[in-house]
Amino acid sequence: MSLGAASSWPGHGGRAAPLLARYGLPADYPLIDFSANLNPLGPPPWLGDWLAGAAECLTRYPDPDDDRARRAIAEHEGVAPERVLVTAGGAEAIFLAAGLHAGGRALIVQPTFSEYARACAHYGLGVSSLALNGEAFLLDVDAAERAMVAAEVLFLCRPNNPTGTLIPRKTIERLLARGRETGTTLVVDEAFVDFTAVDERLTPLLLEAPNLLLLRSLTKLYDLPGLRLGYLLGAPETVARLAARQLPWSVNALALALVAPLLADADYLARTRAWLAAQRDLPARVRALGHAVAPTDANFLLLRGGRDAAEAEALFAFLLRRGLLARHTHNFPGLDGRWLRLALRDGRDNACLLAALAAWRRG
Ligand SMILES: Cc1ncc(COP(=O)(O)O)c(C=O)c1O
């Protein structure tokens, strides 16, 4: 069965219903979701009890003078509270960052998360694209430096969704220095940074680089995508301008109240690190089966589905019928459906994936 144009595919992972319908499978077909890059540990175990006692949050407006969430993030990141803006997920942070440059020009490194382009379109930014190189998806730093002349804002994703590649801190420093010459702000989306093994935090760069905006998401790490919780870090003046543009009460009271207890849960972080350490070899194990996998520093991998998009679609369908939902890549420029993105899950789920990929190779 042909899967048709990119526009008929769901724009994000985690949306099984249209894909099951497409293949004539029932809506309740049991699936393991490898298409959304969320922490497979699930939310912290105390969350249910916490929610039961938090209903009173919903009977009042979020208090704009209550900065406990902001202070908790500032302490967690080792920055001043004035550098923090709590947002309704990383998604709101992306749109706020684009809005600051409304009508200007943006540079987007592709393939990457589709919401940068959507946010730029929403705010009337003209967009130039720079393609990552080869099947290792490396950034051509010289080309990026040249292209920055014509951009007020450069969107970078670190580690990059969907490739998993992580731009080294040294490269970010070089681009920030270049940005000071060209008047370019670097928006570095670190939604998945807590899942990398590379210890190269960018937070200290904020002190010397007023043209740096760091975007974070709390929905991936804590498996709470429905909550809508993230934040951005930047120069105090920029953060103040962004706060002034934020919709009233955009972060709900439950989300705000949850920030401090989430960040304080050291045990959850330790368990997450232990899970990652145990499953970090998944890309190597997939490669060992004869599949091409891009180098990844993230909690997901990008697998070349075959010679062309048709073969990748056949593999996608094969996995789906075995109850494994992959993320298609039709809406990632440069991948165009030829690759599949797969999240790292727990050992049992990953074993199912490896068995299916081995079966596919055997034909
Ligand atoms: C790179 C990247 N940034 C930001 C987001 C948005 O995250 P949030 O759920 O915090 O809005 C996503 C979601 O998939 C993402 O992949």
mmCIF file of N, CA and C in Angstrom, residues 215-272:
data_model
loop_
_atom_site.group_PDB
_atom_site.id
_atom_site.type_symbol
_atom_site.label_atom_id
_atom_site.label_comp_id
_atom_site.label_asym_id
_atom_site.label_seq_id
_atom_site.Cartn_x
_atom_site.Cartn_y
_atom_site.Cartn_z
ATOM 1 N N LEU A 215 16.591 26.679 25.251
ATOM 2 C CA LEU A 215 15.209 26.214 25.416
ATOM 3 C C LEU A 215 15.222 24.822 26.023
ATOM 4 N N ARG A 216 14.381 24.622 27.002
ATOM 5 C CA ARG A 216 14.316 23.315 27.662
ATOM 6 C C ARG A 216 12.868 22.846 27.769
ATOM 7 N N SER A 217 12.738 21.527 27.842
ATOM 8 C CA SER A 217 11.412 20.945 27.996
ATOM 9 C C SER A 217 11.419 20.047 29.219
ATOM 10 N N LEU A 218 10.371 20.083 30.008
ATOM 11 C CA LEU A 218 10.281 19.134 31.120
ATOM 12 C C LEU A 218 9.340 17.979 30.769
ATOM 13 N N THR A 219 8.798 18.009 29.564
ATOM 14 C CA THR A 219 7.789 16.989 29.224
ATOM 15 C C THR A 219 8.418 15.667 28.788
ATOM 16 N N LYS A 220 9.630 15.743 28.230
ATOM 17 C CA LYS A 220 10.296 14.517 27.742
ATOM 18 C C LYS A 220 10.857 13.727 28.910
ATOM 19 N N LEU A 221 11.614 14.455 29.743
ATOM 20 C CA LEU A 221 12.318 13.804 30.845
ATOM 21 C C LEU A 221 11.344 13.151 31.821
ATOM 22 N N TYR A 222 10.246 13.845 32.124
ATOM 23 C CA TYR A 222 9.318 13.330 33.138
ATOM 24 C C TYR A 222 8.108 12.619 32.521
ATOM 25 N N ASP A 223 8.151 12.399 31.222
ATOM 26 C CA ASP A 223 7.050 11.728 30.527
ATOM 27 C C ASP A 223 5.706 12.399 30.841
ATOM 28 N N LEU A 224 5.673 13.722 30.685
ATOM 29 C CA LEU A 224 4.448 14.477 30.976
ATOM 30 C C LEU A 224 4.085 15.395 29.802
ATOM 31 N N PRO A 225 3.961 14.846 28.592
ATOM 32 C CA PRO A 225 3.723 15.742 27.462
ATOM 33 C C PRO A 225 2.375 16.459 27.523
ATOM 34 N N GLY A 226 1.427 15.895 28.267
ATOM 35 C CA GLY A 226 0.118 16.548 28.361
ATOM 36 C C GLY A 226 0.110 17.736 29.308
ATOM 37 N N LEU A 227 1.150 17.842 30.142
ATOM 38 C CA LEU A 227 1.166 18.907 31.153
ATOM 39 C C LEU A 227 1.512 20.263 30.555
ATOM 40 N N ARG A 228 2.388 20.258 29.533
ATOM 41 C CA ARG A 228 2.908 21.451 28.860
ATOM 42 C C ARG A 228 3.784 22.264 29.817
ATOM 43 N N LEU A 229 5.032 21.890 29.900
ATOM 44 C CA LEU A 229 5.938 22.556 30.838
ATOM 45 C C LEU A 229 7.357 22.580 30.276
ATOM 46 N N GLY A 230 7.912 23.765 30.212
ATOM 47 C CA GLY A 230 9.290 23.939 29.761
ATOM 48 C C GLY A 230 9.798 25.278 30.271
ATOM 49 N N TYR A 231 10.958 25.686 29.800
ATOM 50 C CA TYR A 231 11.460 27.010 30.186
ATOM 51 C C TYR A 231 12.520 27.460 29.210
ATOM 52 N N LEU A 232 12.808 28.726 29.276
ATOM 53 C CA LEU A 232 13.940 29.210 28.502
ATOM 54 C C LEU A 232 14.849 30.007 29.400
ATOM 55 N N LEU A 233 16.112 30.057 28.997
ATOM 56 C CA LEU A 233 17.155 30.757 29.746
ATOM 57 C C LEU A 233 17.827 31.732 28.801
ATOM 58 N N GLY A 234 18.070 32.946 29.276
ATOM 59 C CA GLY A 234 18.719 33.922 28.405
ATOM 60 C C GLY A 234 19.171 35.138 29.191
ATOM 61 N N ALA A 235 19.554 36.177 28.474
ATOM 62 C CA ALA A 235 19.951 37.425 29.121
ATOM 63 C C ALA A 235 18.719 38.028 29.807
ATOM 64 N N PRO A 236 18.886 38.635 31.000
ATOM 65 C CA PRO A 236 17.728 39.157 31.731
ATOM 66 C C PRO A 236 16.848 40.097 30.893
ATOM 67 N N GLU A 237 17.473 40.975 30.081
ATOM 68 C CA GLU A 237 16.658 41.920 29.277
ATOM 69 C C GLU A 237 15.824 41.151 28.245
ATOM 70 N N THR A 238 16.426 40.130 27.637
ATOM 71 C CA THR A 238 15.688 39.348 26.637
ATOM 72 C C THR A 238 14.553 38.580 27.297
ATOM 73 N N VAL A 239 14.856 38.005 28.460
ATOM 74 C CA VAL A 239 13.828 37.242 29.177
ATOM 75 C C VAL A 239 12.662 38.164 29.541
ATOM 76 N N ALA A 240 12.970 39.390 29.940
ATOM 77 C CA ALA A 240 11.902 40.342 30.297
ATOM 78 C C ALA A 240 11.044 40.668 29.069
ATOM 79 N N ARG A 241 11.701 40.832 27.919
ATOM 80 C CA ARG A 241 10.931 41.118 26.691
ATOM 81 C C ARG A 241 10.047 39.925 26.315
ATOM 82 N N LEU A 242 10.591 38.726 26.480
ATOM 83 C CA LEU A 242 9.809 37.532 26.149
ATOM 84 C C LEU A 242 8.635 37.372 27.119
ATOM 85 N N ALA A 243 8.889 37.661 28.391
ATOM 86 C CA ALA A 243 7.809 37.539 29.397
ATOM 87 C C ALA A 243 6.666 38.484 29.048
ATOM 88 N N ALA A 244 7.017 39.676 28.550
ATOM 89 C CA ALA A 244 5.991 40.661 28.205
ATOM 90 C C ALA A 244 5.139 40.192 27.017
ATOM 91 N N ARG A 245 5.695 39.309 26.196
ATOM 92 C CA ARG A 245 4.964 38.831 25.021
ATOM 93 C C ARG A 245 4.162 37.560 25.301
ATOM 94 N N GLN A 246 4.402 36.947 26.467
ATOM 95 C CA GLN A 246 3.747 35.674 26.771
ATOM 96 C C GLN A 246 2.246 35.880 26.980
ATOM 97 N N LEU A 247 1.432 34.924 26.535
ATOM 98 C CA LEU A 247 -0.014 35.041 26.745
ATOM 99 C C LEU A 247 -0.301 35.009 28.246
ATOM 100 N N PRO A 248 -1.359 35.703 28.687
ATOM 101 C CA PRO A 248 -1.675 35.678 30.115
ATOM 102 C C PRO A 248 -1.946 34.249 30.605
ATOM 103 N N TRP A 249 -1.427 33.918 31.760
ATOM 104 C CA TRP A 249 -1.624 32.611 32.416
ATOM 105 C C TRP A 249 -1.280 31.439 31.493
ATOM 106 N N SER A 250 -0.270 31.616 30.673
ATOM 107 C CA SER A 250 -0.028 30.571 29.669
ATOM 108 C C SER A 250 0.436 29.262 30.304
ATOM 109 N N VAL A 251 1.161 29.327 31.411
ATOM 110 C CA VAL A 251 1.535 28.082 32.101
ATOM 111 C C VAL A 251 0.507 27.847 33.211
ATOM 112 N N ASN A 252 -0.134 26.686 33.174
ATOM 113 C CA ASN A 252 -1.232 26.463 34.112
ATOM 114 C C ASN A 252 -0.720 26.244 35.542
ATOM 115 N N ALA A 253 -1.618 26.389 36.496
ATOM 116 C CA ALA A 253 -1.228 26.375 37.913
ATOM 117 C C ALA A 253 -0.686 25.017 38.349
ATOM 118 N N LEU A 254 -1.227 23.934 37.805
ATOM 119 C CA LEU A 254 -0.714 22.605 38.167
ATOM 120 C C LEU A 254 0.734 22.454 37.717
ATOM 121 N N ALA A 255 0.983 22.867 36.474
ATOM 122 C CA ALA A 255 2.338 22.761 35.933
ATOM 123 C C ALA A 255 3.304 23.588 36.769
ATOM 124 N N LEU A 256 2.896 24.808 37.109
ATOM 125 C CA LEU A 256 3.774 25.677 37.909
ATOM 126 C C LEU A 256 4.080 25.054 39.266
ATOM 127 N N ALA A 257 3.049 24.491 39.886
ATOM 128 C CA ALA A 257 3.239 23.917 41.222
ATOM 129 C C ALA A 257 4.117 22.668 41.162
ATOM 130 N N LEU A 258 4.154 22.007 40.018
ATOM 131 C CA LEU A 258 4.916 20.750 39.906
ATOM 132 C C LEU A 258 6.410 20.966 39.680
ATOM 133 N N VAL A 259 6.794 22.154 39.253
ATOM 134 C CA VAL A 259 8.202 22.356 38.875
ATOM 135 C C VAL A 259 9.152 21.972 40.011
ATOM 136 N N ALA A 260 8.929 22.544 41.196
ATOM 137 C CA ALA A 260 9.879 22.314 42.301
ATOM 138 C C ALA A 260 9.944 20.834 42.685
ATOM 139 N N PRO A 261 8.795 20.161 42.906
ATOM 140 C CA PRO A 261 8.918 18.733 43.261
ATOM 141 C C PRO A 261 9.550 17.883 42.154
ATOM 142 N N LEU A 262 9.298 18.202 40.901
ATOM 143 C CA LEU A 262 9.930 17.424 39.821
ATOM 144 C C LEU A 262 11.448 17.580 39.883
ATOM 145 N N LEU A 263 11.901 18.825 39.965
ATOM 146 C CA LEU A 263 13.350 19.061 39.939
ATOM 147 C C LEU A 263 14.036 18.513 41.191
ATOM 148 N N ALA A 264 13.264 18.392 42.275
ATOM 149 C CA ALA A 264 13.868 17.899 43.527
ATOM 150 C C ALA A 264 13.980 16.369 43.557
ATOM 151 N N ASP A 265 13.369 15.694 42.600
ATOM 152 C CA ASP A 265 13.324 14.226 42.649
ATOM 153 C C ASP A 265 14.625 13.619 42.107
ATOM 154 N N ALA A 266 15.629 13.577 42.957
ATOM 155 C CA ALA A 266 16.948 13.066 42.535
ATOM 156 C C ALA A 266 16.875 11.576 42.201
ATOM 157 N N ASP A 267 16.000 10.848 42.889
ATOM 158 C CA ASP A 267 15.893 9.415 42.651
ATOM 159 C C ASP A 267 15.404 9.136 41.221
ATOM 160 N N TYR A 268 14.462 9.960 40.766
ATOM 161 C CA TYR A 268 13.946 9.765 39.401
ATOM 162 C C TYR A 268 15.067 9.975 38.377
ATOM 163 N N LEU A 269 15.876 11.003 38.615
ATOM 164 C CA LEU A 269 16.993 11.268 37.694
ATOM 165 C C LEU A 269 17.992 10.118 37.712
ATOM 166 N N ALA A 270 18.265 9.600 38.897
ATOM 167 C CA ALA A 270 19.222 8.487 39.008
ATOM 168 C C ALA A 270 18.686 7.264 38.269
ATOM 169 N N ARG A 271 17.387 7.009 38.412
ATOM 170 C CA ARG A 271 16.814 5.845 37.717
ATOM 171 C C ARG A 271 16.833 6.056 36.203
ATOM 172 N N THR A 272 16.615 7.308 35.789
ATOM 173 C CA THR A 272 16.651 7.614 34.354
ATOM 174 C C THR A 272 18.062 7.366 33.807
#
